[in-house]
Tab-separated table of C-alpha atoms in Angstrom:
chain	number	residue	atom	x	y	z
A	85	MET	CA	-23.195	18.344	8.485
A	86	LYS	CA	-24.065	17.332	4.953
A	87	TYR	CA	-23.556	13.945	3.318
A	88	ARG	CA	-22.753	12.471	-0.090
A	89	SER	CA	-23.152	8.995	-1.576
A	90	MET	CA	-20.132	6.782	-2.151
A	91	PRO	CA	-19.950	3.948	-4.724
A	92	GLY	CA	-20.081	0.551	-3.058
A	93	ILE	CA	-21.103	1.937	0.345
A	94	ASP	CA	-24.691	1.543	1.553
A	95	ARG	CA	-24.681	4.670	3.724
A	96	PRO	CA	-23.755	8.278	2.888
A	97	ILE	CA	-20.501	9.739	4.177
A	98	SER	CA	-20.045	13.116	5.800
A	99	GLU	CA	-18.658	15.889	3.615
A	100	VAL	CA	-16.051	16.503	6.302
A	101	GLY	CA	-14.218	13.416	7.494
A	102	PHE	CA	-11.659	12.773	10.214
A	103	GLY	CA	-8.118	11.794	9.203
A	104	VAL	CA	-6.957	9.635	12.099
A	105	TRP	CA	-3.275	10.271	11.413
A	106	SER	CA	-3.494	13.581	13.314
A	107	VAL	CA	-4.355	11.780	16.568
A	108	ALA	CA	-2.400	8.553	16.081
A	109	THR	CA	1.076	9.777	15.075
A	110	PRO	CA	3.462	12.521	16.277
A	111	TRP	CA	3.567	14.063	12.796
A	112	TRP	CA	1.162	16.925	13.406
A	113	GLY	CA	-0.061	17.828	16.860
A	114	VAL	CA	-2.093	15.491	19.133
A	115	LYS	CA	0.200	13.419	21.334
A	116	ASP	CA	-2.384	12.725	24.079
A	117	GLU	CA	-4.162	9.457	23.246
A	118	GLU	CA	-7.164	10.189	25.455
A	119	LEU	CA	-7.625	13.584	23.823
A	120	GLY	CA	-7.463	11.857	20.451
A	121	LYS	CA	-10.226	9.447	21.451
A	122	ARG	CA	-12.386	12.300	22.750
A	123	LEU	CA	-11.986	14.196	19.480
A	124	LEU	CA	-12.919	11.116	17.447
A	125	ARG	CA	-16.009	10.449	19.532
A	126	SER	CA	-17.007	14.118	19.584
A	127	ALA	CA	-16.673	14.282	15.797
A	128	TYR	CA	-19.459	11.709	15.512
A	129	GLU	CA	-21.644	12.598	18.490
A	130	ASP	CA	-21.480	16.396	18.368
A	131	TYR	CA	-20.824	17.223	14.717
A	132	GLY	CA	-22.219	14.373	12.628
A	133	ILE	CA	-18.911	13.247	11.130
A	134	THR	CA	-19.379	9.668	9.934
A	135	PHE	CA	-16.280	9.148	7.785
A	136	PHE	CA	-12.989	8.170	9.399
A	137	ASP	CA	-9.800	7.544	7.409
A	138	THR	CA	-6.839	5.697	8.912
A	139	ALA	CA	-4.011	3.334	7.874
A	140	ASP	CA	-2.215	0.333	9.298
A	141	VAL	CA	1.095	2.212	9.179
A	142	TYR	CA	-0.149	5.069	11.413
A	143	GLY	CA	1.575	4.392	14.703
A	144	GLN	CA	2.247	0.793	13.615
A	145	GLY	CA	-1.421	-0.105	14.025
A	146	LYS	CA	-2.365	2.506	16.616
A	147	GLY	CA	-4.370	4.463	14.059
A	148	GLU	CA	-6.741	1.517	13.808
A	149	THR	CA	-6.882	0.484	17.471
A	150	ILE	CA	-7.543	4.027	18.697
A	151	LEU	CA	-10.369	4.351	16.179
A	152	ALA	CA	-11.927	1.056	17.285
A	153	GLU	CA	-11.842	2.148	20.913
A	154	ALA	CA	-13.231	5.619	20.214
A	155	LEU	CA	-16.108	4.388	18.030
A	156	SER	CA	-17.025	1.314	20.054
A	157	GLY	CA	-20.729	0.533	19.763
A	158	ILE	CA	-21.428	2.625	16.659
A	159	ARG	CA	-19.689	0.617	13.922
A	160	ASP	CA	-22.856	0.384	11.844
A	161	GLN	CA	-23.258	4.178	11.886
A	162	VAL	CA	-19.877	5.122	10.437
A	163	VAL	CA	-17.757	4.555	7.322
A	164	ILE	CA	-14.187	3.419	7.951
A	165	ALA	CA	-11.382	3.652	5.415
A	166	THR	CA	-7.956	2.193	6.023
A	167	LYS	CA	-4.859	1.575	3.933
A	168	PHE	CA	-2.388	-1.198	3.207
A	169	GLY	CA	0.811	-1.838	1.315
A	170	TYR	CA	3.562	-0.964	3.777
A	171	ASP	CA	5.110	-3.926	5.549
A	172	ILE	CA	4.712	-2.816	9.153
A	173	TYR	CA	5.664	-6.337	10.200
A	174	ALA	CA	9.126	-6.159	8.623
A	175	LYS	CA	12.089	-6.759	10.883
A	176	ARG	CA	13.925	-3.614	11.824
A	177	GLY	CA	16.928	-4.659	9.748
A	178	ASP	CA	14.738	-4.806	6.649
A	179	ARG	CA	13.744	-1.149	6.922
A	180	HIS	CA	15.420	1.846	5.356
A	181	GLY	CA	16.056	3.361	8.802
A	182	GLY	CA	15.042	6.592	10.538
A	183	HIS	CA	11.774	8.022	9.243
A	184	SER	CA	12.301	6.734	5.714
A	185	GLU	CA	9.753	4.699	3.868
A	186	LEU	CA	8.967	1.148	4.907
A	187	PRO	CA	9.185	-1.586	2.278
A	188	GLN	CA	5.967	-2.261	0.380
A	189	ARG	CA	4.370	-5.660	-0.259
A	190	TRP	CA	1.763	-6.154	-2.979
A	191	ASP	CA	1.547	-9.945	-3.289
A	192	ALA	CA	-1.745	-11.690	-2.517
A	193	ALA	CA	-0.570	-13.258	0.741
A	194	SER	CA	0.676	-9.918	2.107
A	195	ILE	CA	-2.559	-8.125	1.148
A	196	ARG	CA	-4.631	-10.792	2.884
A	197	LYS	CA	-2.451	-10.669	5.982
A	198	SER	CA	-2.729	-6.872	6.112
A	199	CYS	CA	-6.501	-7.053	5.723
A	200	GLU	CA	-6.932	-9.660	8.466
A	201	GLU	CA	-4.696	-7.728	10.860
A	202	SER	CA	-6.574	-4.484	10.174
A	203	LEU	CA	-9.914	-6.195	10.758
A	204	GLN	CA	-8.688	-7.391	14.139
A	205	ARG	CA	-7.331	-4.005	15.184
A	206	LEU	CA	-10.502	-2.244	14.029
A	207	LYS	CA	-12.635	-4.860	15.832
A	208	THR	CA	-14.877	-5.249	12.802
A	209	ASP	CA	-15.695	-7.943	10.263
A	210	TYR	CA	-15.522	-5.609	7.249
A	211	ILE	CA	-13.696	-2.521	6.005
A	212	ASP	CA	-15.781	-0.008	4.057
A	213	ILE	CA	-12.956	1.430	1.914
A	214	TYR	CA	-9.610	-0.357	1.488
A	215	GLN	CA	-6.852	1.740	-0.107
A	216	LEU	CA	-3.476	0.968	-1.651
A	217	HIS	CA	-1.207	3.301	0.310
A	218	ASN	CA	1.117	5.482	-1.777
A	219	ALA	CA	1.106	2.902	-4.564
A	220	ARG	CA	3.522	3.027	-7.471
A	221	MET	CA	2.328	2.377	-10.989
A	222	GLU	CA	3.289	-1.298	-10.949
A	223	ALA	CA	0.993	-1.945	-7.972
A	224	ILE	CA	-1.899	-0.042	-9.546
A	225	GLN	CA	-1.547	-2.019	-12.760
A	226	SER	CA	-0.991	-5.387	-11.055
A	227	ASP	CA	-3.615	-8.017	-11.887
A	228	GLU	CA	-2.675	-9.914	-8.723
A	229	VAL	CA	-3.512	-6.910	-6.578
A	230	HIS	CA	-6.882	-6.396	-8.249
A	231	GLU	CA	-7.820	-10.054	-8.218
A	232	THR	CA	-6.998	-10.266	-4.511
A	233	LEU	CA	-9.079	-7.198	-3.711
A	234	GLU	CA	-11.991	-8.552	-5.741
A	235	ARG	CA	-11.836	-11.807	-3.759
A	236	LEU	CA	-11.871	-9.822	-0.505
A	237	LYS	CA	-14.986	-8.003	-1.766
A	238	GLU	CA	-16.683	-11.290	-2.610
A	239	GLU	CA	-15.886	-12.557	0.883
A	240	GLY	CA	-17.421	-9.418	2.426
A	241	LYS	CA	-14.197	-8.352	4.120
A	242	ILE	CA	-14.047	-5.083	2.179
A	243	LEU	CA	-16.859	-3.178	0.497
A	244	THR	CA	-14.862	-1.159	-2.013
A	245	TYR	CA	-11.270	-0.219	-2.757
A	246	GLY	CA	-9.063	2.380	-4.394
A	247	VAL	CA	-5.737	4.179	-4.061
A	248	ALA	CA	-4.514	6.800	-1.613
A	249	LEU	CA	-2.100	8.588	-3.932
A	250	GLY	CA	1.261	9.782	-2.680
A	251	PRO	CA	2.615	12.832	-4.516
A	252	ASP	CA	6.318	12.332	-3.941
A	253	ILE	CA	6.331	8.772	-5.311
A	254	GLY	CA	3.729	8.982	-8.046
A	255	TRP	CA	0.855	11.364	-8.528
A	256	ARG	CA	-0.600	12.438	-11.866
A	257	ASP	CA	0.024	9.337	-13.967
A	258	GLU	CA	-0.815	7.009	-11.098
A	259	GLY	CA	-4.000	8.947	-10.443
A	260	LEU	CA	-5.126	8.760	-14.052
A	261	ALA	CA	-4.331	5.032	-14.128
A	262	THR	CA	-6.421	4.512	-10.994
A	263	ILE	CA	-9.372	6.531	-12.291
A	264	ALA	CA	-9.419	6.115	-16.075
A	265	GLU	CA	-7.611	2.836	-16.762
A	266	ARG	CA	-8.386	0.586	-13.788
A	267	LYS	CA	-11.644	2.430	-13.134
A	268	MET	CA	-11.488	1.915	-9.386
A	269	ASP	CA	-14.367	3.177	-7.282
A	270	MET	CA	-12.309	5.789	-5.449
A	271	ALA	CA	-9.032	7.659	-5.116
A	272	GLN	CA	-7.651	9.852	-2.365
A	273	ILE	CA	-5.839	12.968	-3.554
A	274	ILE	CA	-4.254	16.144	-2.251
A	275	ASN	CA	-6.334	19.125	-3.334
A	276	ASN	CA	-6.327	22.654	-2.014
A	277	LEU	CA	-6.179	26.240	-3.241
A	278	ILE	CA	-2.379	26.196	-3.182
A	279	GLU	CA	-1.930	22.721	-4.704
A	280	GLN	CA	-4.394	22.694	-7.600
A	281	ASP	CA	-2.221	20.648	-9.946
A	282	PRO	CA	-2.569	17.854	-10.822
A	283	ALA	CA	-5.785	17.833	-8.744
A	284	ARG	CA	-7.732	19.745	-11.408
A	285	GLU	CA	-6.906	17.107	-14.017
A	286	LEU	CA	-7.672	14.236	-11.646
A	287	ILE	CA	-11.015	15.795	-10.692
A	288	ARG	CA	-12.002	16.142	-14.346
A	289	ALA	CA	-11.112	12.477	-14.921
A	290	ALA	CA	-13.073	11.415	-11.833
A	291	GLU	CA	-16.149	13.319	-12.987
A	292	GLU	CA	-15.902	11.681	-16.407
A	293	HIS	CA	-15.420	8.140	-15.088
A	294	ASN	CA	-17.725	8.346	-12.062
A	295	CYS	CA	-14.900	7.827	-9.596
A	296	ALA	CA	-15.323	9.071	-6.031
A	297	LEU	CA	-12.567	11.259	-4.603
A	298	ILE	CA	-11.482	11.853	-1.033
A	299	SER	CA	-9.599	15.140	-0.682
A	300	ARG	CA	-6.887	15.527	1.952
A	301	VAL	CA	-4.603	18.370	3.069
A	302	PRO	CA	-7.265	21.022	2.297
A	303	HIS	CA	-5.362	23.579	4.377
A	304	ALA	CA	-1.901	23.095	2.827
A	305	SER	CA	-0.050	22.420	6.072
A	306	GLY	CA	-1.613	25.356	7.917
A	307	LEU	CA	-1.413	28.022	5.213
A	308	LEU	CA	-5.169	27.938	4.660
A	309	ASP	CA	-6.482	27.721	8.201
A	310	GLY	CA	-4.619	30.651	9.741
A	311	THR	CA	-2.305	28.518	11.899
A	312	TYR	CA	0.962	28.797	9.957
A	313	ASP	CA	3.504	31.094	11.560
A	314	PRO	CA	6.383	31.922	9.171
A	315	ASP	CA	8.614	32.693	12.170
A	316	LYS	CA	7.995	29.345	13.845
A	317	HIS	CA	10.427	26.477	13.337
A	318	PHE	CA	9.085	22.954	12.869
A	319	ASP	CA	11.431	20.154	13.912
A	320	LYS	CA	12.020	17.088	11.769
A	321	SER	CA	9.285	15.098	13.527
A	322	ASP	CA	6.642	17.569	12.329
A	323	HIS	CA	4.948	16.921	8.973
A	324	ARG	CA	5.215	20.604	8.043
A	325	ASN	CA	9.003	20.419	8.139
A	326	HIS	CA	9.060	18.875	4.629
A	327	ARG	CA	7.521	21.973	3.041
A	328	PRO	CA	10.122	24.219	1.322
A	329	LYS	CA	10.287	27.640	2.985
A	330	LYS	CA	10.118	29.547	-0.310
A	331	TRP	CA	7.010	27.604	-1.294
A	332	MET	CA	5.360	28.459	2.030
A	333	GLU	CA	6.219	32.132	1.490
A	334	ALA	CA	4.616	32.030	-1.960
A	335	GLY	CA	1.589	30.397	-0.377
A	336	LEU	CA	1.217	33.225	2.118
A	337	GLN	CA	1.189	35.702	-0.766
A	338	ALA	CA	-1.539	33.687	-2.501
A	339	VAL	CA	-3.633	33.635	0.678
A	340	ARG	CA	-3.719	37.435	0.596
A	341	GLU	CA	-5.209	37.253	-2.904
A	342	TRP	CA	-8.033	35.003	-1.685
A	343	LYS	CA	-9.476	37.376	0.902
A	344	PHE	CA	-12.662	37.614	-1.157
A	345	LEU	CA	-13.436	34.013	-0.157
A	346	TYR	CA	-13.785	34.793	3.543
A	347	GLU	CA	-13.702	38.513	4.345
A	348	GLY	CA	-17.262	39.843	4.505
A	349	THR	CA	-18.747	36.327	4.257
A	350	ASP	CA	-20.058	33.782	6.745
A	351	ARG	CA	-16.924	31.648	6.225
A	352	THR	CA	-13.535	31.512	7.877
A	353	ILE	CA	-10.524	30.958	5.630
A	354	GLY	CA	-10.381	27.368	6.867
A	355	GLN	CA	-14.021	26.788	5.951
A	356	ALA	CA	-13.586	28.407	2.529
A	357	ALA	CA	-10.672	26.050	1.847
A	358	ILE	CA	-12.872	23.027	2.593
A	359	LEU	CA	-15.706	24.373	0.442
A	360	PHE	CA	-13.249	24.801	-2.433
A	361	CYS	CA	-12.561	21.062	-2.305
A	362	LEU	CA	-16.288	20.270	-2.112
A	363	ALA	CA	-17.078	22.357	-5.208
A	364	SER	CA	-16.781	19.223	-7.356
A	365	PRO	CA	-19.500	16.558	-6.924
A	366	ALA	CA	-16.782	13.939	-7.459
A	367	VAL	CA	-15.288	14.856	-4.076
A	368	LYS	CA	-17.264	12.953	-1.472
A	369	SER	CA	-15.423	14.005	1.671
A	370	VAL	CA	-12.595	16.286	2.788
A	371	LEU	CA	-10.032	15.363	5.465
A	372	PRO	CA	-8.731	18.401	7.369
A	373	ASN	CA	-6.125	17.936	10.101
A	374	ILE	CA	-8.078	17.986	13.359
A	375	THR	CA	-6.046	18.497	16.527
A	376	ASN	CA	-8.351	20.249	19.007
A	377	GLU	CA	-11.992	20.977	19.754
A	378	ASP	CA	-11.883	24.433	18.200
A	379	ASN	CA	-10.745	23.352	14.753
A	380	LEU	CA	-12.999	20.286	14.918
A	381	ARG	CA	-15.969	22.635	15.391
A	382	GLU	CA	-14.805	25.094	12.724
A	383	PHE	CA	-14.092	22.472	10.079
A	384	ALA	CA	-17.199	20.381	10.775
A	385	GLN	CA	-19.378	23.447	10.277
A	386	ALA	CA	-17.898	24.232	6.839
A	387	PRO	CA	-20.571	22.380	4.789
A	388	ASP	CA	-23.274	24.510	6.414
A	389	LYS	CA	-21.677	27.750	5.221
A	390	THR	CA	-22.452	29.439	1.915
A	391	PRO	CA	-21.016	27.327	-0.936
A	392	LEU	CA	-18.499	28.987	-3.220
A	393	SER	CA	-20.319	30.695	-6.082
A	394	GLN	CA	-19.525	30.185	-9.743
A	395	ALA	CA	-18.131	33.726	-9.806
A	396	GLU	CA	-15.791	32.929	-6.911
A	397	LEU	CA	-14.670	29.666	-8.532
A	398	LYS	CA	-14.009	31.515	-11.790
A	399	LYS	CA	-11.912	34.125	-9.982
A	400	ILE	CA	-9.932	31.338	-8.271
A	401	GLU	CA	-9.192	29.803	-11.671
A	402	GLU	CA	-8.199	33.167	-13.143
A	403	LEU	CA	-5.774	33.817	-10.282
A	404	TRP	CA	-4.352	30.323	-10.619
A	405	GLU	CA	-3.778	30.535	-14.348
A	406	GLY	CA	-2.708	34.170	-14.098
A	407	GLY	CA	0.410	33.562	-12.051
A	408	GLN	CA	-0.265	31.489	-8.937
A	409	LYS	CA	0.230	28.250	-10.823
A	410	GLU	CA	3.788	29.175	-11.706
A	411	ALA	CA	4.599	30.603	-8.278
A	412	LEU	CA	3.198	27.567	-6.477
A	413	LYS	CA	4.669	24.716	-8.473
A	414	GLN	CA	4.437	21.377	-6.662
A	415	PRO	CA	7.360	21.046	-4.234
A	416	PHE	CA	7.289	17.269	-4.709
A	417	SER	CA	9.733	15.479	-6.978
A	418	ASN	CA	7.178	13.042	-8.464
A	419	SER	CA	9.985	10.475	-8.499
A	420	LYS	CA	9.034	6.833	-8.873
A	421	THR	CA	12.068	5.580	-6.959
A	422	LYS	CA	12.996	8.111	-4.303
A	423	PRO	CA	12.058	6.926	-0.782
A	424	THR	CA	9.523	9.220	0.884
A	425	PRO	CA	9.832	10.217	4.544
A	426	VAL	CA	7.070	8.540	6.516
A	427	ALA	CA	6.292	11.934	8.027
A	428	ALA	CA	5.214	13.155	4.598
A	429	LYS	CA	2.461	10.581	4.256
A	430	SER	CA	-1.159	11.111	5.147
């Protein structure tokens, strides 16, 4: 494992992190809680993963409690990120229903309540990275939100904060506001070979403004780790169900054009996808979906493989601008008002 420095954090974070949503919700694959705990512990003990990203909304708090149990006794050796903004305490009648988006609360009292509850579930007295979860522009620009987070920093309850951006409810503009206008310490974005826009623009802004990025969905819902089966049906409870079929088909065609990244090299396609995200120094850690020991081992070993060369990165850009960009347009609406299925969040 290799490590990078993170603004506001006094210890480096692993270049590959562990997104707890894959072991705390039914949206991807791990439904066995004990297996989830073993994977979390193994990530640290066997593979040197020190960065763990969760959220209060994952399993209505389970994403935090399972992490606390799995990492008991090593709190001072790891970096924990969690998220807030969704009112997981809302009465059922106040919700949109089904798997639709929970209401969001951005007032000072709600932020403080969310922070205190997360601290209790995580069994810690501080949160390393506190993230606005799928925030709209009004939350990012809110002085009340920022003043509250600054007070929490002064009190030592959080070390740093930023935004985990949600593509279907605000993406490019919200990202640029987070990075260039509010100049937050960090932002979490989707970035992979198949979804390079608006990630390329956000990465350039982060490099210019010294903002740290966390990159999630590096494997584009299985297209870039060899697990996607075009003949397999995903039911509505599975995160991959929200991907348009035609977009997935276009992604499979693009994967064939990227064989030079893994055939005849020391990398698997899944490792090459992670190294693509790590090509920018602004990206501090990548969050692949980890569901079993085999992909934990494969993904954790990615930083030790040969980095992508400048020639390979140039060829990726040429392919993207030469036709892939048009064929792989974002399937998200980028609407500011449309409710987002909870299963589409990460």
